[in-house]
CSV table of C-alpha atoms and ligand atoms in Angstrom, one decimal:
chain,number,residue,atom,x,y,z
A,1,UNK,CA,1.4,-23.7,17.2
A,2,UNK,CA,0.7,-23.0,20.8
A,3,UNK,CA,3.0,-21.1,23.1
A,4,UNK,CA,5.6,-23.2,24.9
A,5,UNK,CA,5.9,-23.0,28.7
A,6,UNK,CA,9.1,-20.9,28.1
A,7,UNK,CA,7.1,-18.6,25.9
A,8,UNK,CA,4.4,-18.2,28.5
A,9,UNK,CA,6.9,-17.5,31.2
A,10,UNK,CA,8.7,-14.9,29.0
A,11,UNK,CA,5.4,-13.2,28.4
A,12,UNK,CA,4.4,-13.2,32.1
A,13,UNK,CA,7.8,-11.9,33.3
A,14,UNK,CA,8.2,-9.3,30.5
A,15,UNK,CA,4.7,-8.0,31.2
A,16,UNK,CA,5.4,-7.8,34.9
A,17,UNK,CA,8.5,-5.7,34.0
A,18,UNK,CA,6.1,-3.4,32.2
A,19,UNK,CA,3.8,-3.3,35.3
A,20,UNK,CA,1.2,-5.7,33.9
A,21,UNK,CA,-0.1,-9.0,35.2
A,22,UNK,CA,-1.1,-10.9,32.0
A,23,UNK,CA,-1.8,-14.2,33.9
A,24,UNK,CA,-5.6,-14.0,33.4
A,25,UNK,CA,-5.0,-13.3,29.7
A,26,UNK,CA,-2.6,-16.1,28.9
A,27,UNK,CA,-5.2,-18.3,27.2
A,28,UNK,CA,-5.9,-15.5,24.7
A,29,UNK,CA,-2.2,-14.8,24.0
A,30,UNK,CA,-1.7,-18.5,23.5
A,31,UNK,CA,-4.5,-18.5,21.0
A,32,UNK,CA,-3.3,-15.4,19.3
A,33,UNK,CA,0.1,-17.0,18.9
A,34,UNK,CA,-1.5,-20.1,17.4
A,35,UNK,CA,-3.6,-18.1,14.9
A,36,UNK,CA,-0.7,-15.8,14.0
A,37,UNK,CA,1.7,-18.6,13.3
A,38,UNK,CA,-0.9,-20.6,11.3
A,39,UNK,CA,-1.9,-17.6,9.2
A,40,UNK,CA,1.7,-16.6,8.6
A,41,UNK,CA,2.1,-19.9,6.7
A,42,UNK,CA,-0.5,-18.8,4.2
A,43,UNK,CA,0.1,-15.0,3.9
A,44,UNK,CA,3.2,-13.1,4.9
A,45,UNK,CA,1.8,-11.2,7.9
A,46,UNK,CA,5.0,-10.6,9.9
A,47,UNK,CA,8.7,-11.3,9.4
A,48,UNK,CA,9.1,-12.3,13.0
A,49,UNK,CA,8.5,-16.1,13.3
A,50,UNK,CA,10.6,-17.3,16.2
A,51,UNK,CA,8.5,-17.6,19.4
A,52,UNK,CA,10.8,-15.5,21.5
A,53,UNK,CA,10.8,-12.7,18.9
A,54,UNK,CA,7.0,-12.8,18.6
A,55,UNK,CA,6.5,-12.6,22.4
A,56,UNK,CA,9.0,-9.8,22.9
A,57,UNK,CA,8.8,-7.7,19.8
A,58,UNK,CA,5.1,-8.1,19.1
A,59,UNK,CA,3.3,-8.9,22.3
A,60,UNK,CA,5.4,-7.1,24.9
A,61,UNK,CA,6.3,-4.3,22.6
A,62,UNK,CA,2.5,-3.7,22.0
A,63,UNK,CA,1.8,-3.8,25.7
A,64,UNK,CA,4.5,-1.1,26.3
A,65,UNK,CA,2.0,1.5,25.0
A,66,UNK,CA,0.4,1.1,28.4
A,67,UNK,CA,3.4,2.9,29.9
A,68,UNK,CA,1.9,6.1,28.4
A,69,UNK,CA,-0.7,5.9,31.3
A,70,UNK,CA,-3.3,7.1,28.8
A,71,UNK,CA,-5.0,3.9,27.8
A,72,UNK,CA,-7.2,3.4,30.8
A,73,UNK,CA,-11.0,3.3,30.7
A,74,UNK,CA,-13.7,3.1,28.1
A,75,UNK,CA,-11.9,4.9,25.3
A,76,UNK,CA,-12.5,5.0,21.5
A,77,UNK,CA,-9.1,3.9,20.2
A,78,UNK,CA,-7.8,3.6,16.6
A,79,UNK,CA,-4.8,1.5,15.7
A,80,UNK,CA,-3.6,3.2,12.5
A,81,UNK,CA,-1.8,0.7,10.1
A,82,UNK,CA,-2.4,-2.2,12.4
A,83,UNK,CA,-0.8,-4.8,10.1
A,84,UNK,CA,-1.2,-8.1,11.8
A,85,UNK,CA,-2.9,-6.4,14.8
A,86,UNK,CA,-0.1,-4.7,16.6
A,87,UNK,CA,-0.3,-3.0,18.9
A,88,UNK,CA,-4.1,-3.1,18.9
A,89,UNK,CA,-4.8,-6.8,19.6
A,90,UNK,CA,-2.6,-7.2,22.7
A,91,UNK,CA,-3.9,-3.9,24.1
A,92,UNK,CA,-7.5,-5.0,23.5
A,93,UNK,CA,-6.8,-8.4,25.2
A,94,UNK,CA,-5.5,-6.8,28.4
A,95,UNK,CA,-7.8,-3.7,28.3
A,96,UNK,CA,-11.1,-5.1,27.1
A,97,UNK,CA,-12.9,-1.8,27.9
A,98,UNK,CA,-11.0,-0.1,25.0
A,99,UNK,CA,-13.2,0.2,21.9
A,100,UNK,CA,-10.5,-0.7,19.5
A,101,UNK,CA,-10.8,0.2,15.8
A,102,UNK,CA,-8.3,-1.5,13.5
A,103,UNK,CA,-7.4,0.5,10.4
A,104,UNK,CA,-5.3,-1.2,7.7
A,105,UNK,CA,-4.9,-0.5,4.0
A,106,UNK,CA,-4.1,-4.1,3.1
A,107,UNK,CA,-7.2,-6.2,2.9
A,108,UNK,CA,-5.7,-9.6,3.6
A,109,UNK,CA,-4.1,-8.3,6.8
A,110,UNK,CA,-7.3,-6.7,8.0
A,111,UNK,CA,-9.2,-9.8,7.3
A,112,UNK,CA,-6.8,-11.8,9.4
A,113,UNK,CA,-7.1,-9.3,12.3
A,114,UNK,CA,-10.9,-9.4,12.1
A,115,UNK,CA,-11.0,-13.2,12.1
A,116,UNK,CA,-8.5,-13.4,14.9
A,117,UNK,CA,-10.4,-10.9,17.0
A,118,UNK,CA,-13.6,-12.9,16.5
A,119,UNK,CA,-11.8,-16.2,17.4
A,120,UNK,CA,-10.5,-14.5,20.6
A,121,UNK,CA,-14.0,-13.4,21.5
A,122,UNK,CA,-13.2,-9.7,21.7
A,123,UNK,CA,-16.3,-7.5,21.7
A,124,UNK,CA,-16.2,-3.8,21.1
A,125,UNK,CA,-14.0,-3.8,18.0
A,126,UNK,CA,-14.3,-2.3,14.5
A,127,UNK,CA,-12.4,-3.0,11.3
A,128,UNK,CA,-11.6,-0.3,8.7
A,129,UNK,CA,-10.1,-1.4,5.4
A,130,UNK,CA,-8.8,1.8,3.9
A,131,UNK,CA,-6.0,4.3,3.9
A,132,UNK,CA,-5.9,6.7,6.9
A,133,UNK,CA,-5.7,9.6,4.4
A,134,UNK,CA,-9.3,8.7,3.3
A,135,UNK,CA,-10.8,7.6,6.6
A,136,UNK,CA,-9.7,10.9,8.3
A,137,UNK,CA,-11.8,12.9,5.8
A,138,UNK,CA,-15.0,10.8,6.5
A,139,UNK,CA,-17.3,12.8,8.8
A,140,UNK,CA,-18.1,9.5,10.7
A,141,UNK,CA,-14.5,9.1,11.8
A,142,UNK,CA,-12.9,12.6,11.7
A,143,UNK,CA,-12.1,14.0,15.1
A,144,UNK,CA,-13.9,11.0,16.7
A,145,UNK,CA,-11.2,9.1,18.7
A,146,UNK,CA,-9.9,9.5,22.2
A,147,UNK,CA,-6.6,7.8,21.3
A,148,UNK,CA,-4.6,6.8,18.2
A,149,UNK,CA,-1.9,4.2,18.6
A,150,UNK,CA,0.6,3.7,15.8
A,151,UNK,CA,3.7,1.5,15.3
A,152,UNK,CA,6.0,1.3,12.3
A,153,UNK,CA,3.9,3.2,9.8
A,154,UNK,CA,6.2,6.1,9.0
A,155,UNK,CA,8.2,9.1,10.3
A,156,UNK,CA,6.6,11.4,13.0
A,157,UNK,CA,5.7,14.1,10.5
A,158,UNK,CA,3.7,11.6,8.3
A,159,UNK,CA,2.0,9.7,11.1
A,160,UNK,CA,1.0,13.0,12.9
A,161,UNK,CA,-0.7,14.1,9.7
A,162,UNK,CA,-2.5,10.8,9.4
A,163,UNK,CA,-3.5,10.4,13.0
A,164,UNK,CA,-4.2,13.8,14.5
A,165,UNK,CA,-7.2,14.6,12.3
A,166,UNK,CA,-8.8,11.4,13.6
A,167,UNK,CA,-8.6,12.6,17.2
A,168,UNK,CA,-11.1,14.6,19.1
A,169,UNK,CA,-9.8,17.8,20.8
A,170,UNK,CA,-8.4,16.5,24.1
A,171,UNK,CA,-7.4,13.2,22.6
A,172,UNK,CA,-3.8,11.8,22.4
A,173,UNK,CA,-1.6,10.2,19.7
A,174,UNK,CA,0.7,7.5,21.2
A,175,UNK,CA,3.4,6.7,18.7
A,176,UNK,CA,5.8,3.8,19.3
A,177,UNK,CA,9.3,4.8,18.2
A,178,UNK,CA,13.0,4.0,18.6
A,179,UNK,CA,15.7,6.2,20.1
A,180,UNK,CA,16.4,8.0,16.8
A,181,UNK,CA,13.0,9.8,17.1
A,182,UNK,CA,14.6,13.0,18.2
A,183,UNK,CA,15.7,13.8,14.6
A,184,UNK,CA,12.1,13.0,13.4
A,185,UNK,CA,10.8,15.6,15.9
A,186,UNK,CA,12.8,18.5,14.7
A,187,UNK,CA,10.4,21.2,13.7
A,188,UNK,CA,7.5,19.4,15.3
A,189,UNK,CA,6.4,22.4,17.3
A,190,UNK,CA,5.6,24.4,14.2
A,191,UNK,CA,4.7,21.4,12.1
A,192,UNK,CA,2.1,20.2,14.5
A,193,UNK,CA,0.2,23.5,14.6
A,194,UNK,CA,-2.0,23.1,11.6
A,195,UNK,CA,-3.0,19.7,12.9
A,196,UNK,CA,-3.9,21.1,16.3
A,197,UNK,CA,-1.2,19.0,17.9
A,198,UNK,CA,1.2,19.7,20.8
A,199,UNK,CA,4.1,17.5,21.7
A,200,UNK,CA,3.4,16.5,25.3
A,201,UNK,CA,6.0,13.9,26.2
A,202,UNK,CA,8.7,11.5,24.9
A,203,UNK,CA,8.8,8.6,27.3
A,204,UNK,CA,12.0,6.5,27.2
A,205,UNK,CA,12.1,2.9,28.3
A,206,UNK,CA,13.8,-0.4,27.6
A,207,UNK,CA,12.0,-3.3,26.0
A,208,UNK,CA,12.2,-6.2,28.5
A,209,UNK,CA,14.9,-8.9,28.0
A,210,UNK,CA,16.5,-7.2,24.9
A,211,UNK,CA,17.5,-3.9,26.4
A,212,UNK,CA,16.3,-2.3,23.2
A,213,UNK,CA,15.7,1.4,23.6
A,214,UNK,CA,12.1,2.5,22.9
A,215,UNK,CA,10.3,5.8,23.0
A,216,UNK,CA,6.6,6.6,23.3
A,217,UNK,CA,5.9,9.9,21.7
A,218,UNK,CA,2.7,11.4,23.2
A,219,UNK,CA,1.1,14.2,21.3
A,220,UNK,CA,-2.0,16.0,22.5
A,221,UNK,CA,-4.7,17.2,20.2
A,222,UNK,CA,-5.2,20.7,21.6
A,223,UNK,CA,-7.2,22.3,18.8
A,224,UNK,CA,-9.1,21.1,15.6
A,225,UNK,CA,-7.0,20.1,12.6
A,226,UNK,CA,-7.2,22.3,9.6
A,227,UNK,CA,-9.7,20.7,7.1
A,228,UNK,CA,-7.2,20.1,4.3
A,229,UNK,CA,-5.3,17.6,6.4
A,230,UNK,CA,-4.4,14.8,5.9
A,231,UNK,CA,-3.3,15.6,2.3
A,232,UNK,CA,-3.0,12.9,-0.4
A,233,UNK,CA,-0.2,10.3,0.2
A,234,UNK,CA,2.1,11.8,-2.5
A,235,UNK,CA,1.9,15.3,-1.0
A,236,UNK,CA,2.5,14.0,2.5
A,237,UNK,CA,5.6,12.0,1.3
A,238,UNK,CA,6.9,14.9,-0.8
A,239,UNK,CA,6.4,17.8,1.7
A,240,UNK,CA,6.1,16.5,5.2
A,241,UNK,CA,4.9,19.1,7.8
A,242,UNK,CA,8.1,18.5,9.7
B,1,SAM,N1,1.6,-1.6,13.1
B,1,SAM,C1,2.0,-3.0,12.7
B,1,SAM,C2,3.2,-3.5,13.4
B,1,SAM,O1,3.8,-2.6,14.1
B,1,SAM,O2,3.4,-4.7,13.4
B,1,SAM,C3,2.2,-3.0,11.2
B,1,SAM,C4,3.4,-2.3,10.7
B,1,SAM,S1,3.7,-2.4,9.0
B,1,SAM,C5,5.4,-2.0,8.9
B,1,SAM,C6,2.9,-1.0,8.4
B,1,SAM,C7,1.4,-1.2,8.1
B,1,SAM,O3,0.7,0.0,7.9
B,1,SAM,C8,1.2,-2.0,6.8
B,1,SAM,O4,0.4,-3.1,7.1
B,1,SAM,C9,0.6,-1.0,5.9
B,1,SAM,O5,-0.3,-1.7,5.0
B,1,SAM,C10,-0.1,-0.1,6.8
B,1,SAM,N2,-0.2,1.3,6.3
B,1,SAM,C11,0.8,2.1,5.9
B,1,SAM,N3,0.3,3.3,5.5
B,1,SAM,C12,-1.0,3.3,5.7
B,1,SAM,C13,-2.1,4.2,5.6
B,1,SAM,N4,-1.8,5.4,5.1
B,1,SAM,N5,-3.3,3.9,5.9
B,1,SAM,C14,-3.6,2.6,6.4
B,1,SAM,N6,-2.6,1.7,6.6
B,1,SAM,C15,-1.4,2.0,6.3
């Protein structure tokens, strides 16, 4: 199903509110919507189905990562737990210079993201089918990325442990969160130390149209992560670093 005229206007206006002109990228968002709605009939990729919800809560919400101001230029980026390609696909559409790596544990989701990226003609992409706990210990990927983006994968303590070992020193984790994130960040200063992380900023904003409160948590990788991190999934879940 293609985006309706209302859907396109919603995307244009919402992106403008976030400081972006997506006009030149509308054909790709239109195609992305088409592919997502089609694939969602076969496999359950996302619970959001209504056009307005997809535009606001997937497309615009993904683009809000740009408010971090840290996604400009030819950066190596990893989208950890990308699911159906969020936030990575919308970011790659509007910032084609980003070398976007999509990491996802569920094979059918990653296959959809790869097929969609190919159909959209997005070069400079890579697709990693695995758990972040494993990928972050592979020499090829460890401490390799300039940026990690992550949405809806877990509490801050868990995602910090998954993402920071993937970042080079000087890189940034950009985590999309809600207003309740303050509680998740209790103990972060100490908890981030073995990962080499330092909490730099929590940026508050409203998602266009809905008024929903959002936070971007920006953590700098200031020093190498201790080699034992990330631990196995059970250990992370049982004893979070914070
Ligand atoms: N980021 C997408 C979004 O916001 O629409 C997907 C969110 S979905 C709730 C969480 C996704 O993260 C799932 O697709 C799941 O398979 C994946 N995931 C969870 N833990 C993971 C891990 N340790 N490594 C890789 N993928 C993971």
